[in-house]
Coordinates of C-alpha atoms in Angstrom, one line a residue:
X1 CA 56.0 37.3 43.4
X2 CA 52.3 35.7 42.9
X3 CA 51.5 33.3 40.4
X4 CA 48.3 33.4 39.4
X5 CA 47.4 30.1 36.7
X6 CA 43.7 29.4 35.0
X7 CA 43.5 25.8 33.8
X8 CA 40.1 24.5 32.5
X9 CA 41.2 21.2 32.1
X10 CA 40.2 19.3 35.8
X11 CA 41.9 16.5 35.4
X12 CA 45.1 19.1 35.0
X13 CA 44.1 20.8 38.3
X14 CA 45.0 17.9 40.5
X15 CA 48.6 18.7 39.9
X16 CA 48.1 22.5 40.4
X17 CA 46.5 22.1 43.4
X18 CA 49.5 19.7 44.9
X19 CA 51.6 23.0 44.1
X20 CA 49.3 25.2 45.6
X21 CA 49.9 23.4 48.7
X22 CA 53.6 23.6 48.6
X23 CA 54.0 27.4 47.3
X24 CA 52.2 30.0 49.6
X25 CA 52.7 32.6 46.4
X26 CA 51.1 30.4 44.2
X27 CA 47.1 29.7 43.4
X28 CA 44.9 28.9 40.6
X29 CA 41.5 28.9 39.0
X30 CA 39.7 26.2 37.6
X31 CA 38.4 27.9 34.6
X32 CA 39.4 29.3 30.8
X33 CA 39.8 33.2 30.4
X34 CA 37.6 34.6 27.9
X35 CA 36.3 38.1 26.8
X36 CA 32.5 37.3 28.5
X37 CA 31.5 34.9 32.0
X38 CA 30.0 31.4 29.8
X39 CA 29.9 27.7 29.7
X40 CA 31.6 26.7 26.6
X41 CA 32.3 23.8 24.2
X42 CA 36.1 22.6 25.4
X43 CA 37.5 19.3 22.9
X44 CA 40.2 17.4 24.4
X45 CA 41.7 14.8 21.7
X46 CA 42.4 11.6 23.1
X47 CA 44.7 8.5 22.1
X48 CA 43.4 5.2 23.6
X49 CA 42.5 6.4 26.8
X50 CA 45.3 9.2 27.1
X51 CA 44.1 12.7 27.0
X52 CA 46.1 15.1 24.8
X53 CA 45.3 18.0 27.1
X54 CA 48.2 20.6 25.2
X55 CA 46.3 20.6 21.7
X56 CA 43.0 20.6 23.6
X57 CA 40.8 23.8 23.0
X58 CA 37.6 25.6 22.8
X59 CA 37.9 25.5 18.9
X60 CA 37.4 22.0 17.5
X61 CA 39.1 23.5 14.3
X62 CA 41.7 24.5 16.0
X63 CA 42.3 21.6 17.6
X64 CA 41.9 19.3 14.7
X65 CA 44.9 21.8 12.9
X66 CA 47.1 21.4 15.8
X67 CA 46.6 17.8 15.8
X68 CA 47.3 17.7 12.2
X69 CA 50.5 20.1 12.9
X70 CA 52.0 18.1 15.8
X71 CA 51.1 14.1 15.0
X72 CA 52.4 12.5 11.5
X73 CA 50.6 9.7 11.7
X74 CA 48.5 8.0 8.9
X75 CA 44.7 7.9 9.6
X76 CA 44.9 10.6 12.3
X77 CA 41.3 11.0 12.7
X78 CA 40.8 6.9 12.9
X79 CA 43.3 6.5 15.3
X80 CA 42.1 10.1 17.8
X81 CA 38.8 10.4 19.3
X82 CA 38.1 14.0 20.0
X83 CA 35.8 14.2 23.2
X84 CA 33.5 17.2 24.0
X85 CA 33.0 18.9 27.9
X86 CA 32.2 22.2 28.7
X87 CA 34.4 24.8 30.4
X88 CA 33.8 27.7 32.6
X89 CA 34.8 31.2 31.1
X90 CA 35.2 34.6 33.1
X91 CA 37.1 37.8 32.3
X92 CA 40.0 38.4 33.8
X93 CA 39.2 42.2 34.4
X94 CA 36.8 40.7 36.9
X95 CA 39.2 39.4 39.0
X96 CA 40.9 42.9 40.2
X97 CA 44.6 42.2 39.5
X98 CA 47.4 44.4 39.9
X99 CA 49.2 42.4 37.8
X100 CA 52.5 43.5 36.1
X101 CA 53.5 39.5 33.4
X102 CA 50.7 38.0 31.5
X103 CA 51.6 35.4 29.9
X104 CA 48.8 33.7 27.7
X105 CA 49.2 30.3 25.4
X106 CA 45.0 29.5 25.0
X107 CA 45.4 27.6 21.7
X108 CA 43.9 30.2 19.6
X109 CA 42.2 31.9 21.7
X110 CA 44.0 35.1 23.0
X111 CA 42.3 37.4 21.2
X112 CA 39.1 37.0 22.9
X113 CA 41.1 36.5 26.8
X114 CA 43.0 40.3 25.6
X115 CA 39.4 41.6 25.2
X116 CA 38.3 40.4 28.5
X117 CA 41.6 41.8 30.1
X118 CA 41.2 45.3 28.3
X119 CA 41.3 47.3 31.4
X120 CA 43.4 45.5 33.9
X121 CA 45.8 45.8 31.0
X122 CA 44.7 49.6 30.4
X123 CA 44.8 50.2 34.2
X124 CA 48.6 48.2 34.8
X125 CA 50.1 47.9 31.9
X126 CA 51.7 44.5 32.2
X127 CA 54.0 43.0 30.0
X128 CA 52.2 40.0 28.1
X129 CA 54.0 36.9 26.6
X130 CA 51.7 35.7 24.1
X131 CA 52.2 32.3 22.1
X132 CA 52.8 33.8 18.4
X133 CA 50.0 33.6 16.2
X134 CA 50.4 35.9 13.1
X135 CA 46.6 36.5 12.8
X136 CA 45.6 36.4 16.5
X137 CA 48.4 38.8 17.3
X138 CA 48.0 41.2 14.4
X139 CA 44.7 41.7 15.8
X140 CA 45.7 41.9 19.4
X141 CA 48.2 44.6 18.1
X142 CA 45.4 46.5 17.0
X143 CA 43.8 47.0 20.9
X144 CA 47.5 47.4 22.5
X145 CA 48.9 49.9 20.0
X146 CA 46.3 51.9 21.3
X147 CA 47.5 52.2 24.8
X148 CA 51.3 52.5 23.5
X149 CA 52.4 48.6 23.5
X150 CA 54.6 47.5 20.8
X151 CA 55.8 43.8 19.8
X152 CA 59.4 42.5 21.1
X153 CA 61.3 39.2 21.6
X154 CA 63.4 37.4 23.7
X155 CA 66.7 37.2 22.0
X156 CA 68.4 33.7 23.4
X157 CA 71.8 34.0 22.3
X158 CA 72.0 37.4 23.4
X159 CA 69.5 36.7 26.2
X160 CA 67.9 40.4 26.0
X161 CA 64.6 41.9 24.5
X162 CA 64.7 43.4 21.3
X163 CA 62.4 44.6 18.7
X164 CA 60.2 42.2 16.9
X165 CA 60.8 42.5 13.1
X166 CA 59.0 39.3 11.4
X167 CA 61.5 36.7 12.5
X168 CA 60.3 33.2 13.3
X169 CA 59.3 32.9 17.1
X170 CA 57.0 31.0 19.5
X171 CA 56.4 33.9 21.8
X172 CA 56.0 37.7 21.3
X173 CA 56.4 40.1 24.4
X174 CA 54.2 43.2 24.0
X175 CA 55.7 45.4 25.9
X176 CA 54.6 49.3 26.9
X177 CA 56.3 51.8 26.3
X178 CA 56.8 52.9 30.0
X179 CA 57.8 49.4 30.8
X180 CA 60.6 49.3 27.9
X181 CA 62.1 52.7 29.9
X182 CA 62.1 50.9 33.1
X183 CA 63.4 47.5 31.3
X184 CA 66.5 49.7 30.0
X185 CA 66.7 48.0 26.9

């Protein structure tokens, strides 16, 4: 199968492009998914000179809250410096995919990367793995519902997909309804 990866983050790229030279089914863009083609504000938090790239984000709100989630430390904000750059944004309905797995973990911003993938997901139907966000995924419920997706997880102990009903998770699976026939859940 083809992996297909979007990292905004350069720095980040230099690894993805040593894979890309070792995996022929691998490749990947340099470049957030959005719901519109833009140059937008990207905030990277940074300890001494160490980038914290995984609570970076096009949201500096959001990435001040995940800072204040993940680090206990006294004096956060005295002891984090919270660098602005710009990232390119595209749709991923431009790219054409016939794509079957999406998986999407954008720090708060799926939402807007569902709305720019409204009809290669109409057109495929692919499952999508989406970092669980009770407000960003209520809302992205509202656009799949539509096209006859509903919400499941993936049950570790009893390593299947089952129905999502409210428990505590880090991922939901919004899965089709043809898909779940061919799944044979």
């Amino acid at each position: 199968s083809k992996i297909i990866s979007f990292e905004p983050i350069p720095e980040l790229c230099k690894n993805l492009n040593k894979m890309r030279k070792k995996d022929k089914f691998f490749n990947f863009y340099n470049l957030a998914l959005s719901n519109c083609k833009a140059r937008k504000k990207f905030y990277i938090p940074h300890f001494k000179n160490y980038a914290l790239t995984q609570l970076s984000g096009i949201s500096i709100n959001g990435v001040k809250k995940r800072l204040k989630e993940s680090l206990f430390v006294n004096n956060l904000f005295k002891k984090i410096s919270i660098k602005k750059t710009y990232v390119e944004t595209q749709r991923l309905d431009k790219f054409k995919f016939n794509t079957n797995f999406i998986k999407m973990d954008l720090e708060g911003h799926e939402y807007e990367c569902v709305q720019g993938s409204y009809q290669t997901i109409k057109k495929h139907k692919p499952i999508l793995m989406i970092e669980y966000d009770p407000k960003i995924c209520d809302k992205i419920f509202k656009i799949l519902k539509k096209m006859n997706y509903k919400k499941y997880i993936f049950n570790k102990s009893l390593k299947k997909i089952e129905p999502y009903n409210g428990q505590k998770i880090l991922n939901v699976f919004f899965i089709n309804n043809e898909q779940i026939k061919s799944l044979k859940l």
